[in-house]
Tab-separated table of C-alpha atoms in Angstrom:
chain	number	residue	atom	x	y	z
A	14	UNK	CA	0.000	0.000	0.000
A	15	UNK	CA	1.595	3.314	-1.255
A	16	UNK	CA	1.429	5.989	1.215
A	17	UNK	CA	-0.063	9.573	0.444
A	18	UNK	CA	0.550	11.132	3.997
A	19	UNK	CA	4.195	10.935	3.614
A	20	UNK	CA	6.332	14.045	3.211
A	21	UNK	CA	10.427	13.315	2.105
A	22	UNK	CA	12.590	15.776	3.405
A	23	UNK	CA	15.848	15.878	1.702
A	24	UNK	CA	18.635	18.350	0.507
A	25	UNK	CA	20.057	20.037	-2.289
A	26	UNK	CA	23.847	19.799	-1.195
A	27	UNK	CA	26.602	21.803	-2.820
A	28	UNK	CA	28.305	18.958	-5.050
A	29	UNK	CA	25.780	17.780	-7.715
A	30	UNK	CA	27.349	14.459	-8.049
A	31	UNK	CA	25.773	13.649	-4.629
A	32	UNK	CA	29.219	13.234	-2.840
A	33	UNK	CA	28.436	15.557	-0.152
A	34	UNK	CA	24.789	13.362	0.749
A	35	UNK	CA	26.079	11.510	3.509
A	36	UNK	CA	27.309	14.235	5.431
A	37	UNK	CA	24.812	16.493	5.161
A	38	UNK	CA	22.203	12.858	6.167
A	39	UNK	CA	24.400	12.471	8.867
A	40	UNK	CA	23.887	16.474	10.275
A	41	UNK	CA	20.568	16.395	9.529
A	42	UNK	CA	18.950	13.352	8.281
A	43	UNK	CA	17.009	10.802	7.587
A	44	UNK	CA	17.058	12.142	4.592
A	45	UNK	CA	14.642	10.724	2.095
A	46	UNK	CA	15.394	12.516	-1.335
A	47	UNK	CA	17.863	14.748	-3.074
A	48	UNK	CA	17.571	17.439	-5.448
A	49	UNK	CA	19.760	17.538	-8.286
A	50	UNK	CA	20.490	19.465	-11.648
A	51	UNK	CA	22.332	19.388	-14.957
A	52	UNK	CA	24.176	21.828	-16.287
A	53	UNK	CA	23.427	23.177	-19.799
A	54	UNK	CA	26.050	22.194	-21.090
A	55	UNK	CA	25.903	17.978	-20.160
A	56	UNK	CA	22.241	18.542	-22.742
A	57	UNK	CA	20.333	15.489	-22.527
A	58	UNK	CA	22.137	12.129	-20.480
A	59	UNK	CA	22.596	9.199	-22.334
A	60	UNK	CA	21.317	7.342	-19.196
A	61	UNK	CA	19.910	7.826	-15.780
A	62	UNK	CA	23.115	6.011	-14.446
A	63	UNK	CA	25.336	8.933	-16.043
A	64	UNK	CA	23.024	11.731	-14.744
A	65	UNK	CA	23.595	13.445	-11.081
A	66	UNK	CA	20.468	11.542	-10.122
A	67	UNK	CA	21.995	8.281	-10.605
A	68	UNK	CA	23.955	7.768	-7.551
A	69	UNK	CA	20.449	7.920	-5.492
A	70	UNK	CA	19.004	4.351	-6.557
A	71	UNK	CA	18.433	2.210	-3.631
A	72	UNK	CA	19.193	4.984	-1.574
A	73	UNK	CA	16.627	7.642	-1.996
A	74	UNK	CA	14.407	9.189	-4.186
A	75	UNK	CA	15.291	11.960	-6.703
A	76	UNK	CA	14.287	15.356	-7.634
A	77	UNK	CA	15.844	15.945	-10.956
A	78	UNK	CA	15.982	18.343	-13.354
A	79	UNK	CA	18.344	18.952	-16.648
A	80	UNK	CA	18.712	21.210	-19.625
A	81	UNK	CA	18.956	20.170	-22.478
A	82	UNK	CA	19.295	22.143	-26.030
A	83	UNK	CA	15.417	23.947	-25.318
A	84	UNK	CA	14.760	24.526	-28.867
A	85	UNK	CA	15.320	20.975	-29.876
A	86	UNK	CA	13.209	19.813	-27.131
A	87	UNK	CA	10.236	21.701	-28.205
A	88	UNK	CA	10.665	21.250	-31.732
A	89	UNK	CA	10.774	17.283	-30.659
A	90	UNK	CA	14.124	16.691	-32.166
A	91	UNK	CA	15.449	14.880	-28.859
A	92	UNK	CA	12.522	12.822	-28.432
A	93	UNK	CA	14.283	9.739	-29.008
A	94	UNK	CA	17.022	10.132	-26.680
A	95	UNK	CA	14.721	11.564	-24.179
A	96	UNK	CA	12.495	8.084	-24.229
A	97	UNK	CA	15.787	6.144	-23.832
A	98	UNK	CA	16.920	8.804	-21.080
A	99	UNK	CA	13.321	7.721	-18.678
A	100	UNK	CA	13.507	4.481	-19.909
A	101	UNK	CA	16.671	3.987	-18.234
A	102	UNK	CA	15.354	5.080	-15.067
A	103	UNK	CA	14.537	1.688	-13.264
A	104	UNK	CA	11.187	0.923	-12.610
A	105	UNK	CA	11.193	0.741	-9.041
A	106	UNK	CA	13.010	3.818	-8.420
A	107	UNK	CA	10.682	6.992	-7.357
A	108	UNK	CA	12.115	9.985	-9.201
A	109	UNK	CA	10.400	13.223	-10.009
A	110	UNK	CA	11.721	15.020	-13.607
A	111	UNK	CA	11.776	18.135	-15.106
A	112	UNK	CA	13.295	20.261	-17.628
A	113	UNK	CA	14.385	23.795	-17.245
A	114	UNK	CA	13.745	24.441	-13.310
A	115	UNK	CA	12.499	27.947	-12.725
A	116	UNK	CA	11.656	28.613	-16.256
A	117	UNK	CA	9.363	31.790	-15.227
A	118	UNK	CA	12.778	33.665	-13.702
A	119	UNK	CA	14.682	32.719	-16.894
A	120	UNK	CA	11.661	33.917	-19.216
A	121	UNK	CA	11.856	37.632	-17.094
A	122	UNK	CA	15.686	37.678	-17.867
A	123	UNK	CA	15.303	36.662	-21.525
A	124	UNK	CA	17.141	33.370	-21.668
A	125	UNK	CA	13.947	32.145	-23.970
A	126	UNK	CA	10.344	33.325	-24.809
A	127	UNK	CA	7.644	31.701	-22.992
A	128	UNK	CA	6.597	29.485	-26.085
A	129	UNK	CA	9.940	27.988	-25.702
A	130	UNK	CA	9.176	27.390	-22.232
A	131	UNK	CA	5.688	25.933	-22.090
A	132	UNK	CA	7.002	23.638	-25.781
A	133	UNK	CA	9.844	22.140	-24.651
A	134	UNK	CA	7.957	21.454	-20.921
A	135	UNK	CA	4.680	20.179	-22.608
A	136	UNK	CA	6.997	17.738	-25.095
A	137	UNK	CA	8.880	16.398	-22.275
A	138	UNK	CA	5.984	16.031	-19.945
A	139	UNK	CA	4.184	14.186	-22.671
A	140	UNK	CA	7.477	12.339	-23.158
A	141	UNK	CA	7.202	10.682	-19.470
A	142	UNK	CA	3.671	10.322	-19.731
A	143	UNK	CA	4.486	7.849	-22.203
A	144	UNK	CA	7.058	6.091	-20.381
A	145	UNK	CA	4.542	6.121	-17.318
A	146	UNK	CA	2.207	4.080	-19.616
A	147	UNK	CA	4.546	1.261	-19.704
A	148	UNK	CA	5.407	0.565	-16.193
A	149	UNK	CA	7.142	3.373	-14.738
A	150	UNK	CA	4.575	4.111	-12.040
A	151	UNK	CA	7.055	5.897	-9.316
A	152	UNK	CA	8.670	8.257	-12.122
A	153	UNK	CA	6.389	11.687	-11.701
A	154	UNK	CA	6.512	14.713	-14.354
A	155	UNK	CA	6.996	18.393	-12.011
A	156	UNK	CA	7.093	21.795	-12.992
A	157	UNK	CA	9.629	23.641	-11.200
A	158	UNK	CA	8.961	27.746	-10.627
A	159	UNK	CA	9.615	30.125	-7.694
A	160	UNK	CA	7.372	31.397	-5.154
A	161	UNK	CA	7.935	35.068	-6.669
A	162	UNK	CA	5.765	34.491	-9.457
A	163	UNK	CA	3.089	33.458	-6.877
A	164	UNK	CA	3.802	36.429	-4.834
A	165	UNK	CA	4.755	38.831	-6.949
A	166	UNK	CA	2.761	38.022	-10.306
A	167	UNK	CA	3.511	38.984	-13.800
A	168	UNK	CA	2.160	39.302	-16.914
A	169	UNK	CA	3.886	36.693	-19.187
A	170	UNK	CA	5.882	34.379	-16.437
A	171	UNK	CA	2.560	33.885	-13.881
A	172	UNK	CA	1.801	30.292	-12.591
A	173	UNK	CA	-0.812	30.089	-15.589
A	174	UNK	CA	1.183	32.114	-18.220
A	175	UNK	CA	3.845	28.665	-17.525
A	176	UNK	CA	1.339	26.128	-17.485
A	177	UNK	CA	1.948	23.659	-20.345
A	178	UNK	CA	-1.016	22.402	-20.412
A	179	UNK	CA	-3.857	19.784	-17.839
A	180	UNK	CA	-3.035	15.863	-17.589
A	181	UNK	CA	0.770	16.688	-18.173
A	182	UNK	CA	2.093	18.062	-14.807
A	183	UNK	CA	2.086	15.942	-11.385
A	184	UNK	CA	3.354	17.770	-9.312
A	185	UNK	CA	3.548	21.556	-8.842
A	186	UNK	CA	6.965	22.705	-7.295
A	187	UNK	CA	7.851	26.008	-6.517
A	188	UNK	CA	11.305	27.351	-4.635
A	189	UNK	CA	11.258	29.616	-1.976
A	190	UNK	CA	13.543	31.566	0.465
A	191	UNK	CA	12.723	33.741	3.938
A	192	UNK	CA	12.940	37.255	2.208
A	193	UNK	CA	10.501	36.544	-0.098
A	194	UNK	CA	7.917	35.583	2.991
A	195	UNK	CA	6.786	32.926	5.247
A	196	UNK	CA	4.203	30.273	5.682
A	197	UNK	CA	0.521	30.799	3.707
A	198	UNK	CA	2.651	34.367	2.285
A	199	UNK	CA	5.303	32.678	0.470
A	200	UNK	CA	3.827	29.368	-0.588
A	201	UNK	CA	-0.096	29.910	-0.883
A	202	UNK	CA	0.064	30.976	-4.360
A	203	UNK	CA	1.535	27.613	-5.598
A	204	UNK	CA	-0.962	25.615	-3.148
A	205	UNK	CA	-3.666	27.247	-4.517
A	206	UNK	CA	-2.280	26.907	-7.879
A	207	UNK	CA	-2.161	22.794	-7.350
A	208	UNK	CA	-5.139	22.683	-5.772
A	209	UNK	CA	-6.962	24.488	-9.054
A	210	UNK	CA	-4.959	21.652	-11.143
A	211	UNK	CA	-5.760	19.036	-8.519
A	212	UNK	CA	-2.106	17.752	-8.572
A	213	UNK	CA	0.704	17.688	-5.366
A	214	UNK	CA	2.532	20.071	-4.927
A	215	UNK	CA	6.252	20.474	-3.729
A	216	UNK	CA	9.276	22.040	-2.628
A	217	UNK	CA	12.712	21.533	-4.709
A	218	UNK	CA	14.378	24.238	-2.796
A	219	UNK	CA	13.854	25.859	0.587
A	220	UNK	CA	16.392	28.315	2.554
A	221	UNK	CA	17.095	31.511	4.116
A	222	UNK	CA	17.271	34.366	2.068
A	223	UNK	CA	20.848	36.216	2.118
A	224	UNK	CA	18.385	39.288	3.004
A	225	UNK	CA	14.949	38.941	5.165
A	226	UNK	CA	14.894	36.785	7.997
A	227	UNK	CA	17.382	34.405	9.240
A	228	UNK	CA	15.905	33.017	12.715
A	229	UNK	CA	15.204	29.779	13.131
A	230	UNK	CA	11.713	30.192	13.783
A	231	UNK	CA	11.319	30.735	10.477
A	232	UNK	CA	12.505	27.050	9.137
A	233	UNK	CA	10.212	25.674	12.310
A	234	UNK	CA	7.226	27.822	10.366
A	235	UNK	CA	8.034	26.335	6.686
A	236	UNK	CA	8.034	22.567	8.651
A	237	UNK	CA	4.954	23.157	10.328
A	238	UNK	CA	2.904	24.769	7.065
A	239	UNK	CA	4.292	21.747	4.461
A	240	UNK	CA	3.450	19.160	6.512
A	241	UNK	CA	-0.163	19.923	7.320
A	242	UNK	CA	-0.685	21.484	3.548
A	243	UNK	CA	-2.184	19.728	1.042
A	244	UNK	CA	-2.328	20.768	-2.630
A	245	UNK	CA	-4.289	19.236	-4.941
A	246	UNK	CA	-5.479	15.375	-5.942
A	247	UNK	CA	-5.091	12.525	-3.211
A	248	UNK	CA	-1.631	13.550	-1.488
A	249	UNK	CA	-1.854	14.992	1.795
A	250	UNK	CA	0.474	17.514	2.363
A	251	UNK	CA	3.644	18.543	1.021
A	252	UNK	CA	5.268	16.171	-1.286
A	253	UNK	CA	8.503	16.697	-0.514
A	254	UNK	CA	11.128	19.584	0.574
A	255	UNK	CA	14.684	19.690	-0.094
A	256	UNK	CA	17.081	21.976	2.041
A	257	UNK	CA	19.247	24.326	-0.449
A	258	UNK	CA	22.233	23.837	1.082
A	259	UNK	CA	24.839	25.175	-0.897
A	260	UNK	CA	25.899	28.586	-1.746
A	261	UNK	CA	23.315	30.294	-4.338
A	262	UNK	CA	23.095	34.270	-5.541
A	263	UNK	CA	20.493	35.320	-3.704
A	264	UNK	CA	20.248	32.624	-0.102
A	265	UNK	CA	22.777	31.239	1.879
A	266	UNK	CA	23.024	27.629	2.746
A	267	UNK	CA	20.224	25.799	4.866
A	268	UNK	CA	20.969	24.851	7.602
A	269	UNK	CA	24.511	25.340	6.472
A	270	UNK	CA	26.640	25.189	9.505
A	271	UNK	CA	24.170	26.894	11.528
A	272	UNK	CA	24.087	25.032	14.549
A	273	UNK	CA	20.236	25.923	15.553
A	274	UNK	CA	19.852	25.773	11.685
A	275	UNK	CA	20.767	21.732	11.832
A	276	UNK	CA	19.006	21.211	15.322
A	277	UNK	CA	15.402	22.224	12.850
A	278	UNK	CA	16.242	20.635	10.064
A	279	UNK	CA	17.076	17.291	12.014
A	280	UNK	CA	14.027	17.888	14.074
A	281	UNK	CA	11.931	17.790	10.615
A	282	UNK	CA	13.599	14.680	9.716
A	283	UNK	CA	12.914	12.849	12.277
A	284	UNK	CA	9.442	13.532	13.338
A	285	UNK	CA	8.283	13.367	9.536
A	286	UNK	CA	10.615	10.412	8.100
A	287	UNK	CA	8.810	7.881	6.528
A	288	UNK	CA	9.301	4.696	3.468
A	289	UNK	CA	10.778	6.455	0.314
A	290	UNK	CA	9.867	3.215	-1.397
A	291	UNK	CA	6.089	3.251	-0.409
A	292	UNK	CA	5.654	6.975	-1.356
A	293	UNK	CA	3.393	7.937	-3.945
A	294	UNK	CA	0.968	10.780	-4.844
């Protein structure tokens, strides 16, 4: 029996090969998933086993996202090596996959136009829905945005602006950091967002601002409003949160080496740690 009440808590540590997991488990942990990225320039893995979500198999479950050539994506070009990409994903494995994490920030700047965006997401969404049809049933499509587009709308990179399109998506994830706000402030937006799509929602990245507060009553908040919020569909709260520890342009690292910081996050762990391998939305 799969279990919908379950919330992983995991990290986003500073190596993306996962080499710096263990430590941060040990600070913090049980740790239950890890968030991890490709770099532009790796384009689409030949395999999950040469990806930075590889090393989590038997271990944990993933949050994974790459970026590969955009254009190509869209235009359906990489199909081919995208099917042989979540193919190679094994089947027992729970991994949720993107492409393109906070696409609405990199629409503002100019990176690419939001057709771009919402092509390449909707072909590889569509990509994994097809994978999901043969077996696959722990590998979950999620669209990854920030909490600033909830909170701070605008016209061309809003939560619906991004959408690529119903029966594609499921799960909603959004990132979010202390000086952008706290609790229903900072991640009601997205809730209500999933909850209009009737799909999970979740949390690829989480810290302290490097502005805003930096107490740690505000990582006890966060704990206390994921775990008893549900989005949409059958999950009941939170799908999962990962800790951005690492250095990043506008946070620092959570909970760093912040020994109150660790104390919360271990806390979280503990009272909320439950079965990777039973999860499911």
């Amino acid at each position: 029996m799969g279990n919908r009440n379950a919330i992983l808590w995991g990290t986003c540590p500073q190596s993306l090969s996962g080499s710096d997991f263990g430590a941060k488990d040990t600070a913090y942990g049980p740790l239950t998933i890890r968030r991890s990225y490709q770099p532009a320039a790796a384009g689409m893995p030949a395999s999950w086993a040469a990806c930075n979500g590889g090393v989590d198999v038997g271990l944990r479950a993933s949050c994974w996202s790459g970026k590969p050539d955009i254009n190509a994506m869209a235009a359906g070009s990489l199909d081919a090596q995208t099917l042989t990409f979540l193919r190679s994903i094994p089947k027992s494995h729970v991994a949720f996959v993107s492409v393109w994490h906070e696409g609405d920030g990199k629409i503002r700047d100019g990176a690419f136009s939001l057709n771009t965006y919402k092509a390449a997401l909707r072909r590889f969404c569509q990509l994994v829905r097809q994978v999901q049809s043969e077996g696959w049933s722990h590998l979950y499509t999620i669209q990854i945005l920030t909490t600033w587009s909830g909170t701070n709308p605008k016209a061309g990179t809003t939560y619906a602006d991004t959408w690529p399109g119903d029966g594609l998506v499921d799960c909603f994830g959004v990132d979010g950091y202390s000086h952008v706000g706290s609790g229903a402030s900072l991640w009601g937006p997205a809730v209500d967002f999933a909850r209009s799509k009737g799909i999970a929602w979740a949390v690829p990245e989480i810290g302290y601002g490097n502005t805003g507060p930096q107490d740690v009553s505000w990582l006890n908040a966060q704990v206390a409003y994921l775990t008893t919020t549900a989005g949409g569909g059958s999950h009941t709260r939170c799908a999962f949160a990962c800790w951005f520890d690492t250095a990043g342009p506008i946070s620092n690292p959570t909970p760093g080496n912040v020994s109150a910081w660790i104390s919360a996050a271990k806390a979280a762990s503990a009272a909320h740690y439950s079965d990777y391998t039973k999860f499911v939305l």
